[in-house]
Every structure is written in structure tokens, then in C-alpha cells.
XYZ file of C-alpha atoms in Angstrom:
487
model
C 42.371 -19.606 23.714
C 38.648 -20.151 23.192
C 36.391 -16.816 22.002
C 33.810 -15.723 23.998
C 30.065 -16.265 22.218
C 29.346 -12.765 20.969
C 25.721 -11.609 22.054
C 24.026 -9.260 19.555
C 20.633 -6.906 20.314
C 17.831 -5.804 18.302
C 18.848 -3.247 15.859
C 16.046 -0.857 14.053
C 15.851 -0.154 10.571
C 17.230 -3.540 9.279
C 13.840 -4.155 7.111
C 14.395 -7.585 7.435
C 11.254 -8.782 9.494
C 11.303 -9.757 12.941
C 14.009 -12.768 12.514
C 16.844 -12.142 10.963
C 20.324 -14.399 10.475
C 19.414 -15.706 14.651
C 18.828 -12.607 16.079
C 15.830 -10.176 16.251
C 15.471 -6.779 14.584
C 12.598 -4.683 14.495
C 10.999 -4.496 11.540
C 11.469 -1.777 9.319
C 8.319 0.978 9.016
C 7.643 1.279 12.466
C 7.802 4.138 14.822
C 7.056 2.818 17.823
C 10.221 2.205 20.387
C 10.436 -1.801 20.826
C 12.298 -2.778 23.423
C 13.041 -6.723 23.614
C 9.673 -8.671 25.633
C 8.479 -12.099 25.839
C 6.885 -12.568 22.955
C 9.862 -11.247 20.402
C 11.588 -14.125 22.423
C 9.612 -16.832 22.016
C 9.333 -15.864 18.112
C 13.004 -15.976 18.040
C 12.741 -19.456 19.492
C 10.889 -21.039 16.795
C 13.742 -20.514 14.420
C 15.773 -23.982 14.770
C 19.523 -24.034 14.488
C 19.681 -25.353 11.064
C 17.304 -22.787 9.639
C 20.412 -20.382 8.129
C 21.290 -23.041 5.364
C 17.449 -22.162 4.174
C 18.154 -18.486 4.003
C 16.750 -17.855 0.308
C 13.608 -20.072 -1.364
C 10.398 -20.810 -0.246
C 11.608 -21.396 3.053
C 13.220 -18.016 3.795
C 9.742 -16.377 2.593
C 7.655 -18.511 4.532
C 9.479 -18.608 7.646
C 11.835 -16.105 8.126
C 10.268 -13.026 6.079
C 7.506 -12.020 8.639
C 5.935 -9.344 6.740
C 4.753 -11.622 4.673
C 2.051 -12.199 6.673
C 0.129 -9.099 7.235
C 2.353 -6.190 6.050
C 2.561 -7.383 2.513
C -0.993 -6.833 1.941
C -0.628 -3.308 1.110
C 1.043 -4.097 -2.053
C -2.874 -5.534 -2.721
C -4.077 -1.868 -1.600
C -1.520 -0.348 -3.935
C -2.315 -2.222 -7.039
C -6.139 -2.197 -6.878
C -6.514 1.140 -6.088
C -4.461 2.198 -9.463
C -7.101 -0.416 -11.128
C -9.674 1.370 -9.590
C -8.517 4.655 -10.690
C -7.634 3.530 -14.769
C -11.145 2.538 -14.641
C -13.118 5.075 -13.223
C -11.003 8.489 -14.516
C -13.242 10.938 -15.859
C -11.137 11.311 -18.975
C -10.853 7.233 -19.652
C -10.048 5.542 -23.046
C -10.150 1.956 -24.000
C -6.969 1.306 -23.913
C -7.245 2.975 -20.142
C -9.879 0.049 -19.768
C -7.754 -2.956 -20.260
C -4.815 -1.419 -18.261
C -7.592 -1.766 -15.743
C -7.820 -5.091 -16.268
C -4.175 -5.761 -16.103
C -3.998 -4.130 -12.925
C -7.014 -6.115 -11.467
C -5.304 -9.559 -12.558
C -1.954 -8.558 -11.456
C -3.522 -7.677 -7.907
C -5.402 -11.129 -7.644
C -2.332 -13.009 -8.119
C -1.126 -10.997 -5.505
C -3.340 -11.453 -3.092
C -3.559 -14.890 -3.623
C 0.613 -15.395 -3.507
C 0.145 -13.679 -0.154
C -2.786 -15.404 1.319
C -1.165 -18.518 0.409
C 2.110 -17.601 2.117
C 0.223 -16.622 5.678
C -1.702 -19.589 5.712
C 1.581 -22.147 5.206
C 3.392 -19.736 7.578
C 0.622 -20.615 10.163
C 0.169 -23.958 9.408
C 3.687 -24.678 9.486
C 4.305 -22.561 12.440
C 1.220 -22.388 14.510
C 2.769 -20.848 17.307
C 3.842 -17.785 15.374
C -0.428 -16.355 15.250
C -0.690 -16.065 18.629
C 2.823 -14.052 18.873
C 1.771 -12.130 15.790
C -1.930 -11.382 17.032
C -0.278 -9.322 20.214
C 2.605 -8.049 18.810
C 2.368 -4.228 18.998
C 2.963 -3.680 15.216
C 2.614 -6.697 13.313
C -1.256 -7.214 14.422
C -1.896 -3.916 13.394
C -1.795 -4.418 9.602
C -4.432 -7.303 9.594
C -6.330 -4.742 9.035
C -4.640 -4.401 5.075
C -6.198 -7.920 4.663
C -9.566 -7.157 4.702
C -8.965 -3.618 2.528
C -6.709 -5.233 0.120
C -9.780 -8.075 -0.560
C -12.241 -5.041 -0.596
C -10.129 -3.797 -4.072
C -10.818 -7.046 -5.784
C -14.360 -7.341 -4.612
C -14.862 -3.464 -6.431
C -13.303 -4.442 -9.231
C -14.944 -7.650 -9.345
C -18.175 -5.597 -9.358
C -16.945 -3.043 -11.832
C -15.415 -5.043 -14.502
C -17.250 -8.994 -13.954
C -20.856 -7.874 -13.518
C -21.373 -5.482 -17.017
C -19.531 -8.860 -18.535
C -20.584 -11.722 -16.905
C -24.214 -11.073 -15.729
C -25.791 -10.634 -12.199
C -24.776 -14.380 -11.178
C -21.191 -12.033 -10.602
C -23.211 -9.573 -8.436
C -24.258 -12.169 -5.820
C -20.726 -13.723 -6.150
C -19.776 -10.577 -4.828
C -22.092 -10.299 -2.405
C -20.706 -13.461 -0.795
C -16.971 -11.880 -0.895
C -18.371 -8.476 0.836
C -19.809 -10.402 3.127
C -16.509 -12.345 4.423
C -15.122 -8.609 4.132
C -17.292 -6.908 6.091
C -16.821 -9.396 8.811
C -13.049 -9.677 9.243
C -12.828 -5.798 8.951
C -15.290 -5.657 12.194
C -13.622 -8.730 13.674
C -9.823 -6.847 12.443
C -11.306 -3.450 14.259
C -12.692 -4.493 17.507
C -10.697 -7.059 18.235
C -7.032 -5.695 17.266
C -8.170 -2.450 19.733
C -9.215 -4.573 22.479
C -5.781 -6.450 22.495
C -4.020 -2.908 21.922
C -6.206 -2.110 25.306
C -5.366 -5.175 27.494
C -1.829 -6.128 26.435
C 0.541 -5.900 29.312
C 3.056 -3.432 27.256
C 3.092 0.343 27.936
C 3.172 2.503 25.082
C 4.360 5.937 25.307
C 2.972 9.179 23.035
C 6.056 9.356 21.417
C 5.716 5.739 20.423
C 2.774 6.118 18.457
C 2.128 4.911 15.412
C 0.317 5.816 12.522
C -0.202 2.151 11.733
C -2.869 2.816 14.390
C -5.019 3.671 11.987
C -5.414 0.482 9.633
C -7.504 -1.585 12.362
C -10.353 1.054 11.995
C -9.766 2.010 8.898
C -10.558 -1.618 7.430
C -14.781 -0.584 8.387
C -14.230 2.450 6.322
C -13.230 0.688 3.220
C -15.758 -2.364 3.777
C -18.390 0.610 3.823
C -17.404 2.260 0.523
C -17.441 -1.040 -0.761
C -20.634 -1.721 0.097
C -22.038 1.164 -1.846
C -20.391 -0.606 -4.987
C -21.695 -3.679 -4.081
C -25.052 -2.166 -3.661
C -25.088 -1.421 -6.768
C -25.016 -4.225 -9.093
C -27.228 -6.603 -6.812
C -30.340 -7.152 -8.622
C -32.890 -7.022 -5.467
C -33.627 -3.863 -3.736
C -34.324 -5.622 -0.296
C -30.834 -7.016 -0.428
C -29.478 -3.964 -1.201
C -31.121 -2.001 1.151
C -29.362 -4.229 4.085
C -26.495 -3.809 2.422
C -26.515 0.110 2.297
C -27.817 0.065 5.797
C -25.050 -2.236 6.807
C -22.444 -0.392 4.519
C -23.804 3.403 6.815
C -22.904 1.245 10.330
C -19.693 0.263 9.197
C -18.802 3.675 7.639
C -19.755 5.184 11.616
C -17.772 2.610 13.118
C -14.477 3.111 10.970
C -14.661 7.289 10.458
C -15.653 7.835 14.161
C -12.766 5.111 15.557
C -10.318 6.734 12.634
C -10.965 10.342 13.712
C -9.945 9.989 17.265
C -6.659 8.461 16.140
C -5.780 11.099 13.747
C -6.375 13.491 16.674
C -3.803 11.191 18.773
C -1.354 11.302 15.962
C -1.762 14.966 15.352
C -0.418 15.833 18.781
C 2.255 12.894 18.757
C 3.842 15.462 15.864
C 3.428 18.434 17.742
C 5.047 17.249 20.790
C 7.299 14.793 19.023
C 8.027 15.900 15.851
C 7.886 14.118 12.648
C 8.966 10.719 12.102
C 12.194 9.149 11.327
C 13.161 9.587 7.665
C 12.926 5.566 7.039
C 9.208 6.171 7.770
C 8.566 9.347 6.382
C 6.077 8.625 4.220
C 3.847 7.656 6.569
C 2.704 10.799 6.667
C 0.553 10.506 4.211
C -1.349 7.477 6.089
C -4.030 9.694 7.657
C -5.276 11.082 3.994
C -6.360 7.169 3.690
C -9.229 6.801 6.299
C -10.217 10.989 5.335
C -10.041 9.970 1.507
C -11.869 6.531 1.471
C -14.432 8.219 4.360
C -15.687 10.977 1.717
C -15.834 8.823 -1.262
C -17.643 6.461 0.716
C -20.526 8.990 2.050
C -20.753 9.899 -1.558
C -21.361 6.623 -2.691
C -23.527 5.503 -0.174
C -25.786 8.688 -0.941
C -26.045 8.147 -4.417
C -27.022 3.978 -4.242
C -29.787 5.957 -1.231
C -30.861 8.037 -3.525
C -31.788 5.383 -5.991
C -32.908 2.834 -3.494
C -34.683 3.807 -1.100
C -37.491 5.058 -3.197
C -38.215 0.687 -4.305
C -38.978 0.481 -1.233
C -40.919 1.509 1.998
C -38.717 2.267 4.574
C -38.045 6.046 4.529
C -40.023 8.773 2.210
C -38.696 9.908 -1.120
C -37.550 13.104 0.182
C -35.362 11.007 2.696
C -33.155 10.079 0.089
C -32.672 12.955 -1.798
C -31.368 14.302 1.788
C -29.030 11.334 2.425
C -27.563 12.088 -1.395
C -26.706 16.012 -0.854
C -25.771 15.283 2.808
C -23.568 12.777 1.469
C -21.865 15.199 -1.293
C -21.731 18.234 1.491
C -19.754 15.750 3.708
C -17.645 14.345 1.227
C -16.316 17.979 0.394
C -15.739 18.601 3.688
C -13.514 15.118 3.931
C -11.692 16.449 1.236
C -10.931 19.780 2.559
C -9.658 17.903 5.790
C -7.807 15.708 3.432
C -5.727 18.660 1.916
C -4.222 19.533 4.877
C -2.990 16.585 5.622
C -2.096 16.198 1.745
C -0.104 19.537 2.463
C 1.720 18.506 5.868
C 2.591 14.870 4.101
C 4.497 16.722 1.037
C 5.958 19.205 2.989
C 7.421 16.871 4.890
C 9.246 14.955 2.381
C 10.115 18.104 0.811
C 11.853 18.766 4.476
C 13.747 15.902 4.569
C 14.566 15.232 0.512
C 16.324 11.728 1.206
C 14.907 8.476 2.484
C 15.613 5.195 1.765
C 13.117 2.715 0.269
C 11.331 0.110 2.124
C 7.363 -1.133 2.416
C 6.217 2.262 3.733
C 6.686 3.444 0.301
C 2.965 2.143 -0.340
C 1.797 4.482 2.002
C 2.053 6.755 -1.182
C -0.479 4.744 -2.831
C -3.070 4.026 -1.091
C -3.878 7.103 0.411
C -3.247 9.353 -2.331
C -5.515 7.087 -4.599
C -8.242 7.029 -2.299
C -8.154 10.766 -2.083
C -7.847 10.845 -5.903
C -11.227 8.604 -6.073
C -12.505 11.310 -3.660
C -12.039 13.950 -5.962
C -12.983 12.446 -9.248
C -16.212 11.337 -7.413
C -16.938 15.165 -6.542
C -16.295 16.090 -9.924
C -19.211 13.152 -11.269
C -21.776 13.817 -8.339
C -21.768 18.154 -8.380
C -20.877 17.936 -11.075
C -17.685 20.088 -11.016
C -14.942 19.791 -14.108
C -12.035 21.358 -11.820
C -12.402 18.204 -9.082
C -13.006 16.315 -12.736
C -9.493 17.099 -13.788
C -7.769 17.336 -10.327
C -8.913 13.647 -10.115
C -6.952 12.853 -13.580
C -4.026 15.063 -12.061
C -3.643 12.908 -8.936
C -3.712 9.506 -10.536
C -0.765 10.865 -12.825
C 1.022 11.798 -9.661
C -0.136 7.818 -8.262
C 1.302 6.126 -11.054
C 4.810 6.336 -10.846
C 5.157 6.253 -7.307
C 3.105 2.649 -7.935
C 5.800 1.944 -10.404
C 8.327 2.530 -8.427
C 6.883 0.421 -5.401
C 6.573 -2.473 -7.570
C 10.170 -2.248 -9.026
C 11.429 -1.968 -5.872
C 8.959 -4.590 -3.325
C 10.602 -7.296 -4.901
C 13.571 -7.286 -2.771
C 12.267 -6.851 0.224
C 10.228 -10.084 -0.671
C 12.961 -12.134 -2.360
C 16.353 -10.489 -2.122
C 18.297 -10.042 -5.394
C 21.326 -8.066 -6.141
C 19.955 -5.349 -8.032
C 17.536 -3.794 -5.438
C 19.420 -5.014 -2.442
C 20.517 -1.675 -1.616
C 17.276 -0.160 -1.500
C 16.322 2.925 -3.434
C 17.187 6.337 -2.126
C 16.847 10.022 -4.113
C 20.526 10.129 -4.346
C 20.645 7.607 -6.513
C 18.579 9.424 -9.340
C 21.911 10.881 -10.730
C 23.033 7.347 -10.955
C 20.143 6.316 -12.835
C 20.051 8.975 -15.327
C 24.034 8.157 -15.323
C 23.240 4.665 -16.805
C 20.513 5.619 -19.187
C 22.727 7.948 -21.006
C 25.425 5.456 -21.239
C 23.010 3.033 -22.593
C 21.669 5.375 -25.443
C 25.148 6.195 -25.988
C 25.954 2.061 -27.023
C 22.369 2.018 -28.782
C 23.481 5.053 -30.862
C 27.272 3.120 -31.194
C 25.865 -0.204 -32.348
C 22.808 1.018 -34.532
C 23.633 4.201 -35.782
C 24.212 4.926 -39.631
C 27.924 5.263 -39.618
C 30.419 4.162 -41.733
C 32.673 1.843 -41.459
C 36.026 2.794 -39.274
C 34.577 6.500 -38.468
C 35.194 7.713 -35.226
C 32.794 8.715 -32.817
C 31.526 12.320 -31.730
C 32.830 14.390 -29.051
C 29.880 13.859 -26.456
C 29.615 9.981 -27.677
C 32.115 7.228 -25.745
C 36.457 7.509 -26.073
C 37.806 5.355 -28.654
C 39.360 4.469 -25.659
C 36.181 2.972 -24.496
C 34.649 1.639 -27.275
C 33.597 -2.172 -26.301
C 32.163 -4.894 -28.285
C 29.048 -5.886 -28.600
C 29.188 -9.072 -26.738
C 30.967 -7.044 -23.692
C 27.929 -4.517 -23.062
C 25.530 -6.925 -21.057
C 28.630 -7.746 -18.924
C 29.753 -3.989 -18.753
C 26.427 -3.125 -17.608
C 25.639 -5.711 -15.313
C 28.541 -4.615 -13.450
C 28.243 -1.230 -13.666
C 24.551 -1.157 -11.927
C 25.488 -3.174 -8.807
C 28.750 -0.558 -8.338
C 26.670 2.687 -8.784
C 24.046 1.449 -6.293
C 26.639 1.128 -3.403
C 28.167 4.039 -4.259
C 27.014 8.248 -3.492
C 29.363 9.252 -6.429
C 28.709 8.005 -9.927
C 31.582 5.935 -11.876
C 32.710 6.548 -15.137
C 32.553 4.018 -17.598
């Protein structure tokens, strides 16, 4: 009696990319409501039959892991906004400084694991761009290409030009250049194919990914102002401010209407599933990096434009208090979203962990370099130490993303499960248990005396070469488990 073939659908929520074990799922992150078209077929295609032996290595990362192509570059937003923050806080010490610097190297090999990955992907695949380029999701996060580059080039001009000289000013020059070009090319052309694809979308498919496309001229704008900075020639700079003013229209005005799409997709719809909760917090990114980039731009105006001819020294003393009035009034719009964002994870308490979890990040540390840069330009110590406040909050959540983004990229069986609230009791389950057999084997005790009440049974008591095994058994149970086991 021969089996019928079984026939599987798309399932949601898998987290597994677009192609997983023969069969599509949609990817995990997204709110919009994917139903199965040509182009998810043709991707499924390309897979050949004896793909599933290569289902771990470089193969199963290159091919079959489709985030790594575009939504992996927010772990580059992520990690050089923290480097950004260590070293511009208002209350900074050295050792703040080369933290920095760890940060900064840590996100270059990042980016450049990454960019290396999506170019072999689409070398190796070349029908998988066009697929990608009109998919309704996927194409949207190009845009984190050209922001997570922008956090290197600041850096670059932050930490390489005081050491290096002005030869690393034009350098990054060069690299804002490239930026500012695939952020206008990511904008404009990403909405146009949003505009003239063939596939409906309804209001209560919306996305908040919608954002990224225009939210890539935003960040090439602030980073202009840093840019502006450190290169030697006024004349250059001036283009560059001037350039750095279009962009920052382009992005906030593009940005804005979104926000006021999203805003009444919640209203009407409601909030988002809990796997993409924290996507909330995506509209405090374009508000954030919009008022720390009017600020910046001011202040490079304000010493600029005086070298040189084209506008009146009273011009740019108007640019520079327009730009700090505006910037306070981006963060005032910012803290209401700041306030809908936490109350909603406060609503809903557990959510599983996947790549959204960046949307933590980013946004909060743009809104964090926000605040510390109203606390420099008015100069105001509260927005001085809110700043330092919100990069404490930053940090762990950045921790946490980086602990946990590793299985999403290369499975293992410790973070397999994903992370989830409930497992916190868990966790402080297993650190206890592990002071407890630090306290056992180093201890001042004498030989043959029991242990204390609150300490482990006699029972219990294991050797020494037994903990790593005990332990490396014990995490794997409590992760795939609500209730915690007793060792």
C-alpha cells in the first residue's frame, strides 16, 4: 500500500527564513499577511533536491538562511550605535573609550561577515536578487545596509581622524559618499517597487518595516553632519552639509507619513502579534536619529557657514537654534512613542526571542544620542544624565541580542529554543546551583564536613569531574521546559 506524498503550507512564526527543510515559511518578524505568490515559488525552486544533506555549514548560511542577506544588518545598527553611545556619554571614562573601540571592531567584522555572505548568496544564486528586490518584506530591510555602514563611517570619523590624521577624514568622505547614494537609491527605489508590484496589501498588513527604506536618508544625513566635521576644507564641507539638509528632508518628510500610516494600522488593528512586539519601538528610530541629526547639522552650520560666502553670519546662528528647537520637539514626539512601545510589552509580559529583538537597540540608542546631544548643545544636565540613563537601559538588551543572534544565524543547542521571560526563573535556577558547586569545591571546609542546610543534599553531592556534564545537561532540559528541574 503506497503513502500518499504529504503536501505541507507556509506556516508563520517559524524564524527560519523563507526556505526551510523544502517548504516555505514566512519569515519570522513580519506582520504583514503573506499568502503563497509567484515569487515565494520560484525561490522555493532554486533549492535542489540534494540541498537537505547541507543543512548546517557554510552552505546552510549562504543558501538557505535568507535573512542573511538584508535582515541581518541590524545586528550592524545594534552594535555601532552602543559604540557610538560608550563614546560620546556625557559622563565617559577611559576605560568607556576603549569599550568604544571594542564595539567599533566587533561591528566591522560584522558587517563585513555579512556583506560577504550577500554577495556569495548572489553570486551563487543570482536568481534569488531579483525575488528578494520585490518581495514585500525582505526588500524592505536594504535599507539596514546603508544605516548599518553609516555606524562605521561615524565611528570611523570619531575614533580614526583625532588618531590617524585628516588623510582618515577624506577616507571617510569616500565611504559617506557610497552611503549617501545607496540610502537614496534604497529609498526611492524600494517605494517605487512597493508602488507598482502587482500584490495588494491591506491596512491591517502593514508593517512597520515600512519605515527602514526612508529612514536610511535620515541616518545618511546625521552622518553627514559628522562627516562634516572632520573634513579639512570648508567648500567640501559646505556640499556636504547642504547635501546632508536634502537628505535629512527626504528621509523625515517620507518617515513621517508612514508613522501616520502605522499609527492608525494600531488603532484600527490593534497591536502586533507578540513574536513582533517589539517592533513597537521602530518608529522612535527615524524620530530619534531625525532630532539628533537637525542638531548636528546646526551646529557644523553654525561653524561653517561663516568660512564662507554663501549665507550671512546671522544665517547660521538661526540654522543652529532652529536646529536645537526642532530637535526638542523630535524628542517630545519621541516619548510618546517611547511610552506606547513600553507599555506595550508591559501588556503582553511574554514573547519569544527572534531578530526583532534589535528593534530595542537601535531606536532606543538613537533616541539616547538625541538626548545626550540636547544636554551638550542647551546645555541642560537633566537631558545630560537622561542620556547616561538610556544607554544603561541599551546595554543589556544589546547583550542579550548578541547572546541570543547566534542561533538564529548558526543553530546550536543552547539557544535553539529561543529566549522567552519565562525562562528568567530558569536562569537564576542555574546560577544558584552553580555558586552552590563553586562554594562546594572552593570553600574552606574541612575535610569530611557536611554541607549547610541551604547548600546541595549529601545526596547530591557530585564530583568534580561530573559538574560540566551535570550542567551541560541540565541547561538544554530547563530551556524546553516552563517548570524548573531540580538537580
Amino acid at each position: 500500500m503506497t503513502s500518499q506524498p504529504s503536501h505541507s503550507h507556509p506556516q508563520a512564526g517559524k524564524g527560519k527564513g523563507l526556505i526551510a527543510d523544502g517548504n516555505v515559511s514566512i519569515p519570522s518578524g513580519n506582520i504583514t499577511d503573506l499568502t503563497p505568490h509567484r515569487e515565494i515559488r520560484e525561490l522555493n525552486q532554486v533549492k535542489d533536491a540534494g540541498t537537505d544533506k547541507h543543512d548546517h555549514g557554510w552552505r546552510y548560511i549562504i543558501e538557505l538562511n535568507n535573512d542573511a542577506a538584508t535582515r541581518w544588518f541590524s545586528v550592524n545598527m545594534g552594535t555601532g550605535i552602543v559604540s557610538m553611545l560608550l563614546y560620546t556619554l556625557p559622563y565617559n571614562g577611559r576605560w568607556l573609550y576603549w569599550l568604544s573601540i571594542v564595539f567599533f571592531a566587533l561591528n566591522a567584522l560584522f558587517f563585513l561577515i555579512f556583506f560577504g555572505i550577500s554577495i556569495l548568496r548572489y553570486v551563487l544564486y543570482p536568481s534569488l536578487f531579483p525575488i528578494m528586490i520585490t518581495h514585500p518584506t525582505q526588500s524592505l530591510f536594504l535599507g539596514t545596509l546603508p544605516m548599518g555602514f553609516a555606524t562605521l563611517i561615524n565611528m570611523l570619523c570619531l575614533v580614526c581622524v583625532p588618531a590617524w590624521g585628516q588623510q582618515a577624514g577624506y577616507v571617510a568622505l569616500a565611504m559617506w559618499i557610497v552611503d549617501a547614494v545607496l540610502s537614496v537609491f534604497t529609498c526611492f527605489g524600494i517605494i517605487f517597487i512597493m508602488i507598482t508590484r502587482r500584490t495588494k496589501t491591506k491596512l491591517g498588513s502593514m508593517s512597520v518595516a515600512w519605515l527602514l527604506p526612508s529612514a536610511s536618508c535620515v541616518v545618511a544625513a546625521a552622518s553627514g553632519g559628522i562627516v562634516a566635521e572632520v573634513v579639512p576644507n570648508s567648500q567640501i564641507a559646505l556640499e556636504i552639509l547642504v547635501t546632508s539638509f536634502i537628505l535629512w528632508g527626504i528621509g523625515i518628510s517620507l518617515a513621517s507619513m508612514v508613522i501616520v500610516i502605522y499609527l492608525m494600522r494600531l488603532m484600527l488593528h490593534k497591536l502586533p502579534p507578540k513574536a513582533v512586539i517589539v517592533s513597537t519601538f521602530l518608529p522612535l528610530f527615524p524620530i530619534g536619529e531625525g532630532g539628533f541629526g537637525i542638531q548636528k547639522l546646526g551646529s557644523v552650520a553654525k561653524v561653517i557657514l561663516p568660512q564662507t560666502d554663501i549665507l550671512q553670519v546671522a544665517a547660521s546662528d538661526a540654522l543652529y537654534k532652529t536646529g536645537n528647537i526642532t530637535g526638542l520637539l523630535f524628542w517630545a514626539f519621541g516619548l510618546f512613542w517611547l511610552s506606547l512601545a513600553v507599555g506595550s510589552i508591559a501588556r503582553v509580559r511574554i514573547f519569544p526571542f527572534n531578530l526583532s529583538w534589535w528593534a530595542f537597540t537601535f531606536p532606543l540608542g538613537v533616541y539616547a544620542t538625541c538626548t545626550s546631544q540636547l544636554g551638550q548643545e542647551m546645555p541642560s544636565k537633566f537631558f545630560a544624565v537622561l542620556g547616561a540613563v538610556n544607554y544603561h537601559v541599551i546595554n543589556p538588551s544589546e547583550t542579550c541580542c548578541l547572546l541570543f543572534s547566534h542561533s538564529r544565524f548558526y543553530p546550536s543547542p543552547l539557544f535553539c529554543c529561543g529566549f522567552s521571560w519565562r525562562f528568567l526563573p530558569c536562569m537564576a535556577f542555574l546560577i544558584k546551583r552553580c555558586f552552590y558547586l563553586l562554594v562546594w569545591l572552593f570553600g574552606a571546609r574541612k575535610e569530611g564536613e557536611s554541607l549547610r542546610r541551604n547548600d546541595l543534599p549529601r545526596s547530591r553531592v557530585v564530583d568534580c569531574c561530573d559538574i560540566s556534564t551535570r550542567l551541560s545537561a541540565l541547561v538544554p532540559e530547563c530551556l524546553s521546559r516552563k517548570t524548573v528541574p531540580y538537580v
